[in-house]
Coordinates of C-alpha atoms in Angstrom, one line a residue:
Chain A
M1 CA 102.4 114.4 90.6
A2 CA 103.8 116.9 88.2
I3 CA 101.1 119.4 89.0
T4 CA 101.7 119.2 92.8
V5 CA 105.5 119.4 92.4
M6 CA 105.1 122.4 90.1
A7 CA 102.6 123.9 92.4
S8 CA 105.0 123.6 95.3
S9 CA 107.9 125.0 93.4
S10 CA 105.9 127.9 92.1
A11 CA 104.7 128.6 95.6
T12 CA 108.3 128.9 96.8
T13 CA 109.1 131.1 93.9
T14 CA 106.4 133.6 94.6
H15 CA 107.3 133.4 98.3
F16 CA 110.8 134.3 97.5
L17 CA 109.9 137.1 95.1
R18 CA 107.5 138.5 97.7
R19 CA 110.2 138.5 100.3
C20 CA 112.7 140.2 97.9
S21 CA 110.2 143.0 97.0
Q22 CA 108.9 143.5 100.5
N23 CA 112.0 144.2 102.5
P24 CA 115.0 144.8 100.3
S25 CA 116.5 146.8 103.2
R26 CA 116.9 143.5 105.0
A27 CA 119.6 142.6 102.6
I28 CA 121.6 145.6 103.7
P29 CA 123.5 145.3 106.9
K30 CA 122.5 147.6 109.8
S31 CA 125.8 149.3 110.1
I32 CA 125.7 150.4 106.4
R33 CA 122.1 151.4 106.7
A34 CA 123.1 153.6 109.6
Q35 CA 125.9 155.0 107.6
I36 CA 123.6 155.8 104.7
A37 CA 121.1 157.5 107.1
R38 CA 123.9 159.6 108.6
D39 CA 125.3 160.5 105.2
E40 CA 123.1 163.0 103.6
K41 CA 125.7 163.8 100.9
P42 CA 124.9 163.3 97.2
L43 CA 125.7 160.0 95.7
L44 CA 128.8 161.0 93.8
I45 CA 130.5 162.4 96.9
R46 CA 129.5 159.3 98.9
R47 CA 131.0 157.1 96.3
L48 CA 134.2 159.2 96.3
T49 CA 134.6 159.0 100.0
T50 CA 134.2 155.3 99.9
L51 CA 136.8 155.0 97.2
L52 CA 139.2 157.2 99.1
K53 CA 138.9 155.0 102.2
P54 CA 139.6 151.5 101.0
S55 CA 140.0 150.1 104.5
A56 CA 136.6 151.3 105.5
A57 CA 135.1 149.8 102.4
A58 CA 136.7 146.5 103.1
A59 CA 135.4 146.6 106.7
A60 CA 132.0 147.4 105.4
V61 CA 132.1 144.4 103.0
A62 CA 133.3 142.1 105.8
A63 CA 130.5 143.4 108.0
A64 CA 128.0 142.8 105.2
I65 CA 129.2 139.2 104.8
A66 CA 129.2 138.5 108.5
A67 CA 126.0 140.2 109.5
T68 CA 123.3 139.6 107.0
P69 CA 121.1 136.8 105.8
M70 CA 124.1 134.5 106.0
P71 CA 123.2 133.3 109.5
A72 CA 119.7 132.3 108.3
L73 CA 121.1 130.4 105.3
A74 CA 123.8 128.8 107.4
E75 CA 121.2 127.8 109.9
Q76 CA 119.1 126.2 107.2
I77 CA 122.0 124.4 105.7
E78 CA 123.0 123.2 109.1
K79 CA 119.5 121.9 109.6
A80 CA 119.6 120.1 106.4
A81 CA 120.3 116.9 108.3
L82 CA 120.5 114.0 105.9
F83 CA 122.0 111.6 108.3
D84 CA 120.5 112.4 111.7
F85 CA 119.6 109.1 113.3
N86 CA 117.0 109.3 116.0
L87 CA 113.9 107.7 117.3
T88 CA 112.5 107.4 113.7
L89 CA 114.8 104.4 113.2
P90 CA 113.4 102.1 115.9
A91 CA 109.9 103.4 115.3
I92 CA 110.0 102.4 111.6
A93 CA 111.7 99.1 112.5
L94 CA 108.9 98.4 115.0
E95 CA 106.3 99.4 112.4
F96 CA 107.9 97.1 109.9
L97 CA 107.8 94.1 112.3
L98 CA 104.2 94.8 113.2
L99 CA 103.3 95.1 109.5
M100 CA 105.1 91.8 108.9
V101 CA 103.1 90.0 111.6
A102 CA 99.9 91.6 110.4
L103 CA 100.4 90.7 106.8
D104 CA 101.4 87.2 107.7
K105 CA 98.2 86.8 109.7
I106 CA 95.9 88.2 107.0
Y107 CA 97.7 87.7 103.8
F108 CA 100.7 85.4 103.4
T109 CA 99.6 82.4 105.6
P110 CA 95.9 82.3 104.8
L111 CA 96.1 83.0 101.1
G112 CA 99.2 80.7 100.7
K113 CA 97.3 77.9 102.5
F114 CA 94.2 78.6 100.4
M115 CA 96.2 78.4 97.2
Y116 CA 98.1 75.3 98.3
D117 CA 94.8 73.6 99.1
R118 CA 93.3 74.6 95.8
D119 CA 96.3 73.3 93.9
A120 CA 96.1 70.0 95.9
A121 CA 92.4 69.7 95.1
I122 CA 93.0 70.3 91.4
R123 CA 95.8 67.8 91.3
A124 CA 93.7 65.2 93.0
Q125 CA 90.9 65.8 90.5
L126 CA 93.2 65.5 87.6
G127 CA 94.6 62.2 89.0
D128 CA 91.0 60.9 89.4
V129 CA 90.3 61.7 85.8
K130 CA 93.3 59.8 84.6
D131 CA 92.3 56.8 86.8
T132 CA 88.7 56.6 85.5
S133 CA 89.7 55.9 81.9
G134 CA 89.8 52.1 82.6
E135 CA 86.5 52.4 84.3
V136 CA 85.0 54.2 81.3
K137 CA 86.2 51.4 79.0
Q138 CA 84.6 48.8 81.2
L139 CA 81.4 50.8 81.2
E140 CA 81.5 51.1 77.5
E141 CA 81.8 47.3 77.1
Q142 CA 79.0 46.8 79.5
A143 CA 76.9 49.2 77.5
A144 CA 77.7 47.3 74.3
A145 CA 76.8 44.0 75.9
V146 CA 73.5 45.4 77.1
M147 CA 72.8 46.7 73.6
K148 CA 73.5 43.4 72.1
A149 CA 71.3 41.5 74.5
A150 CA 68.5 44.0 74.0
R151 CA 68.8 43.7 70.2
A152 CA 68.7 39.9 70.4
E153 CA 65.7 40.0 72.7
I154 CA 63.9 42.4 70.4
S155 CA 64.5 40.2 67.3
A156 CA 63.4 37.2 69.1
A157 CA 60.2 38.9 70.2
L158 CA 59.7 40.1 66.7
N159 CA 60.1 36.6 65.3
K160 CA 57.7 35.2 67.8
M161 CA 55.1 37.9 67.0
K162 CA 55.5 37.3 63.3
K163 CA 54.9 33.6 63.8
E164 CA 51.9 34.1 66.0
T165 CA 50.4 36.6 63.6
T166 CA 50.9 34.2 60.7
A167 CA 49.2 31.4 62.5
E168 CA 46.3 33.4 63.5
L169 CA 45.9 34.7 60.0
E170 CA 46.0 31.2 58.6
Q171 CA 43.4 30.1 61.1
K172 CA 41.1 32.9 60.2
L173 CA 41.6 32.2 56.5
A174 CA 40.8 28.6 57.0
E175 CA 37.7 29.5 59.0
G176 CA 36.6 31.9 56.3
K177 CA 37.1 29.4 53.6
K178 CA 35.1 26.8 55.6
K179 CA 32.3 29.2 56.1
V180 CA 32.2 30.2 52.5
E181 CA 32.1 26.6 51.4
E182 CA 29.3 25.7 53.9
E183 CA 27.3 28.6 52.6
L184 CA 28.0 27.6 49.1
A185 CA 26.9 24.0 49.7
E186 CA 23.7 25.3 51.4
A187 CA 23.0 27.6 48.6
L188 CA 23.5 24.8 46.1
A189 CA 21.3 22.5 48.1
A190 CA 18.6 25.1 48.2
L191 CA 18.8 25.6 44.5
E192 CA 18.5 21.9 43.8
N193 CA 15.4 21.7 46.0
E194 CA 13.8 24.5 44.2
R195 CA 14.6 23.0 40.9
E196 CA 13.0 19.7 41.9
E197 CA 10.0 21.5 43.3
A198 CA 9.7 23.5 40.1
L199 CA 10.0 20.4 38.1
K200 CA 7.3 18.7 40.2
A201 CA 5.0 21.7 39.8
L202 CA 5.8 21.6 36.1
D203 CA 4.8 17.9 35.9
S204 CA 1.4 18.5 37.5
Q205 CA 0.8 21.4 35.3
I206 CA 1.9 19.5 32.3
K207 CA -0.8 16.9 33.2
L208 CA -3.4 19.6 33.6
L209 CA -2.3 21.3 30.4
S210 CA -2.4 18.0 28.4
D211 CA -5.8 17.2 29.9
E212 CA -7.0 20.6 28.7
I213 CA -5.4 20.3 25.3
V214 CA -7.0 16.9 25.0
S215 CA -10.5 18.2 26.0
K216 CA -10.1 21.1 23.6
V217 CA -8.9 19.0 20.8
L218 CA -11.1 16.2 21.2
P219 CA -14.8 17.2 21.1
S220 CA -16.4 16.2 24.3
A221 CA -17.4 12.9 23.5
Chain B
M1 CA 127.7 148.3 98.2
N2 CA 124.6 146.2 97.7
V3 CA 126.3 143.7 95.4
I4 CA 127.3 141.1 97.9
P5 CA 124.1 141.0 100.1
C6 CA 122.1 140.8 96.9
S7 CA 124.2 137.9 95.6
I8 CA 123.6 136.1 98.9
Q9 CA 120.0 136.8 98.6
T10 CA 120.0 135.4 95.1
L11 CA 121.8 132.3 96.3
K12 CA 119.2 131.8 98.9
G13 CA 116.5 132.5 96.3
L14 CA 117.8 129.8 94.0
Y15 CA 118.0 127.5 97.0
D16 CA 114.3 128.3 97.7
I17 CA 113.2 128.1 94.1
S18 CA 114.6 124.7 93.6
G19 CA 112.1 123.7 96.3
V20 CA 114.4 121.0 97.4
E21 CA 114.1 120.7 101.1
V22 CA 116.8 118.2 101.5
G23 CA 117.1 116.9 105.0
Q24 CA 114.4 119.2 106.3
H25 CA 112.4 117.4 108.9
L26 CA 109.3 118.0 110.9
Y27 CA 110.4 117.1 114.4
W28 CA 108.2 115.6 117.1
Q29 CA 109.5 115.2 120.6
I30 CA 108.7 111.9 122.3
G31 CA 110.1 111.4 125.7
G32 CA 113.0 113.7 125.1
L33 CA 113.9 112.0 121.8
Q34 CA 113.3 113.5 118.4
I35 CA 111.4 111.8 115.6
H36 CA 110.9 112.7 112.0
A37 CA 107.2 113.2 111.9
Q38 CA 106.8 113.3 108.1
V39 CA 108.4 109.9 107.7
L40 CA 106.2 108.5 110.4
I41 CA 103.0 109.9 108.8
T42 CA 103.8 108.7 105.3
S43 CA 104.8 105.3 106.6
W44 CA 101.4 105.1 108.4
V45 CA 99.7 105.9 105.1
V46 CA 101.7 103.2 103.3
I47 CA 100.9 100.6 106.0
A48 CA 97.2 101.6 105.8
I49 CA 97.2 101.2 102.0
L50 CA 98.8 97.8 102.3
L51 CA 96.6 96.4 105.0
G52 CA 93.5 98.0 103.6
S53 CA 93.9 96.6 100.1
V54 CA 94.9 93.2 101.4
I55 CA 91.9 93.0 103.7
I56 CA 89.6 94.1 100.9
A57 CA 91.0 91.7 98.3
V58 CA 91.7 88.6 100.4
R59 CA 89.0 88.7 103.0
N60 CA 87.0 86.0 101.4
P61 CA 89.0 83.9 99.0
Q62 CA 87.2 82.3 96.1
T63 CA 88.2 79.1 94.3
I64 CA 87.9 81.0 91.1
P65 CA 89.7 84.3 92.1
T66 CA 88.2 87.7 91.5
D67 CA 90.2 90.6 90.3
G68 CA 91.8 91.8 93.5
Q69 CA 92.4 88.3 94.8
N70 CA 93.9 87.4 91.5
F71 CA 96.4 90.3 91.8
F72 CA 97.4 89.4 95.4
E73 CA 97.7 85.7 94.4
Y74 CA 100.1 86.8 91.7
V75 CA 102.1 89.0 94.1
L76 CA 102.3 86.1 96.6
E77 CA 103.4 83.7 93.9
F78 CA 106.0 86.3 92.8
I79 CA 107.4 86.6 96.3
Q80 CA 107.3 82.8 96.9
D81 CA 109.2 82.4 93.6
L82 CA 111.8 85.0 94.6
S83 CA 112.3 83.5 98.0
K84 CA 112.5 80.0 96.5
T85 CA 115.1 81.1 94.0
Q86 CA 117.3 82.9 96.6
I87 CA 116.9 80.7 99.7
G88 CA 116.1 77.3 98.2
E89 CA 115.0 74.5 100.5
G90 CA 113.1 75.7 103.6
Y91 CA 112.2 79.1 102.1
G92 CA 108.6 78.9 103.5
P93 CA 109.1 80.6 106.9
W94 CA 110.9 83.5 105.2
V95 CA 108.2 84.4 102.8
P96 CA 106.5 86.9 105.2
F97 CA 109.7 88.7 105.9
I98 CA 110.8 88.9 102.3
G99 CA 107.3 89.7 101.1
T100 CA 106.7 92.5 103.7
M101 CA 110.1 93.9 102.9
F102 CA 109.3 94.0 99.2
L103 CA 105.7 95.3 99.6
F104 CA 106.6 98.0 102.1
I105 CA 109.5 99.3 100.1
F106 CA 107.6 99.1 96.8
V107 CA 104.5 100.9 98.1
S108 CA 106.7 103.5 99.9
N109 CA 108.7 104.3 96.8
W110 CA 105.7 104.5 94.6
S111 CA 103.8 106.6 97.1
G112 CA 106.6 109.1 96.9
A113 CA 106.1 109.2 93.1
L114 CA 102.4 108.9 92.8
L115 CA 100.6 110.3 95.8
P116 CA 100.2 114.1 95.8
W117 CA 102.0 114.5 99.2
K118 CA 102.9 118.1 98.5
I119 CA 99.3 119.2 98.6
I120 CA 99.6 118.9 102.4
K121 CA 101.8 121.6 103.7
L122 CA 103.8 120.9 106.8
P123 CA 105.2 123.6 109.1
H124 CA 108.6 122.3 108.3
G125 CA 110.0 119.8 105.9
E126 CA 107.7 118.0 103.5
L127 CA 105.9 114.7 103.0
A128 CA 107.6 112.3 100.7
A129 CA 108.4 108.7 100.3
P130 CA 109.3 107.2 103.7
T131 CA 112.3 105.5 102.1
N132 CA 114.0 108.8 101.3
D133 CA 114.9 109.1 105.0
I134 CA 118.1 107.2 106.1
N135 CA 116.3 106.1 109.3
T136 CA 113.8 104.1 107.3
T137 CA 116.3 102.4 105.1
V138 CA 118.5 101.5 108.1
A139 CA 115.5 100.4 110.0
L140 CA 114.8 97.9 107.1
A141 CA 118.5 96.9 106.7
L142 CA 119.2 96.1 110.3
P143 CA 116.4 93.5 110.6
T144 CA 117.8 91.9 107.5
S145 CA 121.1 91.5 109.2
V146 CA 119.4 90.1 112.3
A147 CA 117.4 87.8 110.0
Y148 CA 120.3 86.3 108.3
F149 CA 122.2 85.8 111.5
Y150 CA 119.2 84.1 113.0
A151 CA 118.8 82.0 109.9
G152 CA 122.4 80.8 110.0
L153 CA 122.5 80.2 113.7
S154 CA 119.2 78.3 113.8
K155 CA 120.2 76.2 110.8
K156 CA 123.8 75.4 111.8
G157 CA 124.2 76.4 115.4
L158 CA 127.6 77.9 116.4
G159 CA 129.0 76.2 113.3
Y160 CA 127.6 79.1 111.5
F161 CA 130.6 81.2 112.5
G162 CA 132.8 78.7 110.7
K163 CA 132.0 80.6 107.6
Y164 CA 134.2 83.5 108.7
I165 CA 137.3 81.4 108.1
Q166 CA 136.1 80.1 104.8
P167 CA 137.8 79.5 102.4
T168 CA 140.9 80.5 104.3
P169 CA 141.5 82.2 107.7
I170 CA 143.2 85.0 105.9
L171 CA 139.9 86.3 104.8
L172 CA 138.6 86.6 108.4
P173 CA 138.8 90.4 108.5
I174 CA 137.0 90.7 105.1
N175 CA 134.3 88.3 106.1
I176 CA 133.7 90.2 109.3
L177 CA 133.7 93.5 107.4
E178 CA 131.1 92.0 105.1
D179 CA 128.6 91.9 108.0
F180 CA 128.9 95.6 108.2
T181 CA 128.9 96.4 104.5
K182 CA 125.8 94.4 103.9
P183 CA 123.4 96.5 105.9
L184 CA 125.3 99.6 104.9
S185 CA 125.1 99.0 101.2
L186 CA 121.4 97.9 101.5
S187 CA 120.4 101.0 103.3
F188 CA 122.4 103.5 101.4
R189 CA 121.5 102.1 98.0
L190 CA 117.8 102.5 98.7
F191 CA 118.1 105.8 100.4
G192 CA 120.4 107.3 97.7
N193 CA 118.3 106.0 94.8
I194 CA 115.0 107.3 96.1
L195 CA 116.3 110.6 97.3
A196 CA 118.2 111.2 94.1
D197 CA 115.2 110.3 92.1
E198 CA 113.0 112.8 93.9
L199 CA 115.6 115.5 93.7
V200 CA 116.1 115.0 90.0
V201 CA 112.3 115.3 89.4
V202 CA 112.0 118.3 91.6
V203 CA 115.0 120.1 90.1
L204 CA 113.9 119.3 86.6
V205 CA 110.4 120.5 87.3
S206 CA 111.7 123.8 88.6
L207 CA 113.9 124.3 85.6
V208 CA 111.5 123.1 82.8
P209 CA 108.0 122.9 84.3
S210 CA 106.4 120.9 81.5
V211 CA 106.8 117.8 79.4
V212 CA 110.5 117.3 80.0
P213 CA 110.3 115.9 83.6
I214 CA 107.7 113.3 82.6
P215 CA 110.1 110.7 81.2
V216 CA 112.2 111.2 84.3
M217 CA 109.1 110.6 86.4
F218 CA 108.5 107.3 84.6
L219 CA 112.2 106.4 85.1
G220 CA 111.6 107.2 88.7
L221 CA 108.7 104.8 88.9
F222 CA 110.9 102.1 87.2
T223 CA 113.8 102.8 89.6
S224 CA 111.5 102.6 92.6
G225 CA 110.2 99.2 91.6
I226 CA 113.7 98.0 90.8
Q227 CA 115.0 99.2 94.2
A228 CA 112.2 97.3 96.0
L229 CA 113.0 94.2 94.1
I230 CA 116.8 94.5 94.7
F231 CA 116.3 95.1 98.4
A232 CA 114.0 92.1 98.8
T233 CA 116.2 89.9 96.5
L234 CA 119.4 90.8 98.4
A235 CA 117.8 90.2 101.8
A236 CA 116.7 86.8 100.5
A237 CA 120.1 86.1 99.1
Y238 CA 121.8 86.9 102.4
I239 CA 119.5 84.7 104.2
G240 CA 120.0 81.9 101.7
E241 CA 123.7 82.4 101.8
S242 CA 123.9 82.0 105.6
M243 CA 121.6 78.9 105.5
E244 CA 123.4 77.0 102.8
G245 CA 126.2 74.6 103.7
H246 CA 129.6 76.1 103.0
H247 CA 131.7 74.3 100.4

């Protein structure tokens, strides 16, 4: 903003300077210019004549004030109309009303409604959250009950399984024992048999041996 | 001999240098009536800025607002709050009026301070904030008067005029006078502030073209915002005043 303002002010300055340098004669009223043109006398004499005729000088000054750029300046000051009311007023009022309707249509009403709805939704959700705290407690209790039941069931199943396993094991043990005993008895029986047979064989051999010994000891008589 | 013409020329020169084109207007003729074109043009730009930014930001509102939407929600809440404080019960229908008043004046004032209007040269007069023309401020103040009359009459019927003899009939002339001073003070306050602000900045820039005007420019921005707020608040206060039951 500063730049533009400065630019504009410097523009007017240069404009003014240019005007001042271009036509300085414009500043001097026509009557005086005419007088200067007519008067070819040296400067000193001209000054003197002017001094000698005060009334003429006064007239010249008056003419200068009346004639020169004064009208232009006055015109401009006159045109500096701060308080001129005209069609701008109703035009802006109309624009304002139209803007109000437009903004109401695209901004105030829709966004206001949107924000109101969102607030309502948030409030409803917050209310829901508060209400569900009882429900959560109930659910927790339910969960605890379920856990308890599950634990009981598991321990029961565990006990049952233990019992079954023990029974089975005992049965197997008993079977094993029985088998071992049977085998032992068999083996003992077999051993007894063998011993008896060995003894029998020994008896017969003893008889043979004694016969031999007898035949050897006693000459064959 | 040349002294006096030259002094006049100097005077005019100073007048030109200051660059203050007070009350210079670019005139358009419409049906034999004159219109200040520069005011009209800048007001169009202001309206375009307002409508454009609103359309872009609020076209598709999100539950979780994005940046632009967030800003406009904040503005709307600000306006609703202002209306609620000043008008009280039943402020809802007045939000668009107060809001448009605030936004239009605010954007107008700031456009005068922030937009480089002066780049665009006009044949006569210059572009500036629309609110530095008395026509604009009166055009905003008169609807305010109409609005508070409408508010009072629609709320209380003809009983509204009972307020003129409240608290005593002696105050009748003053109460009637108030209806004229309200729009007058509204319009002249805004007009004077904005015009004076721009003049101060321009004159200061022409005198000291660097650094020094900057604080004044910031002050100008501040003043512009405050003036928009004051206009909207007072409009709401007048409406609220005529709607409330008299004691």
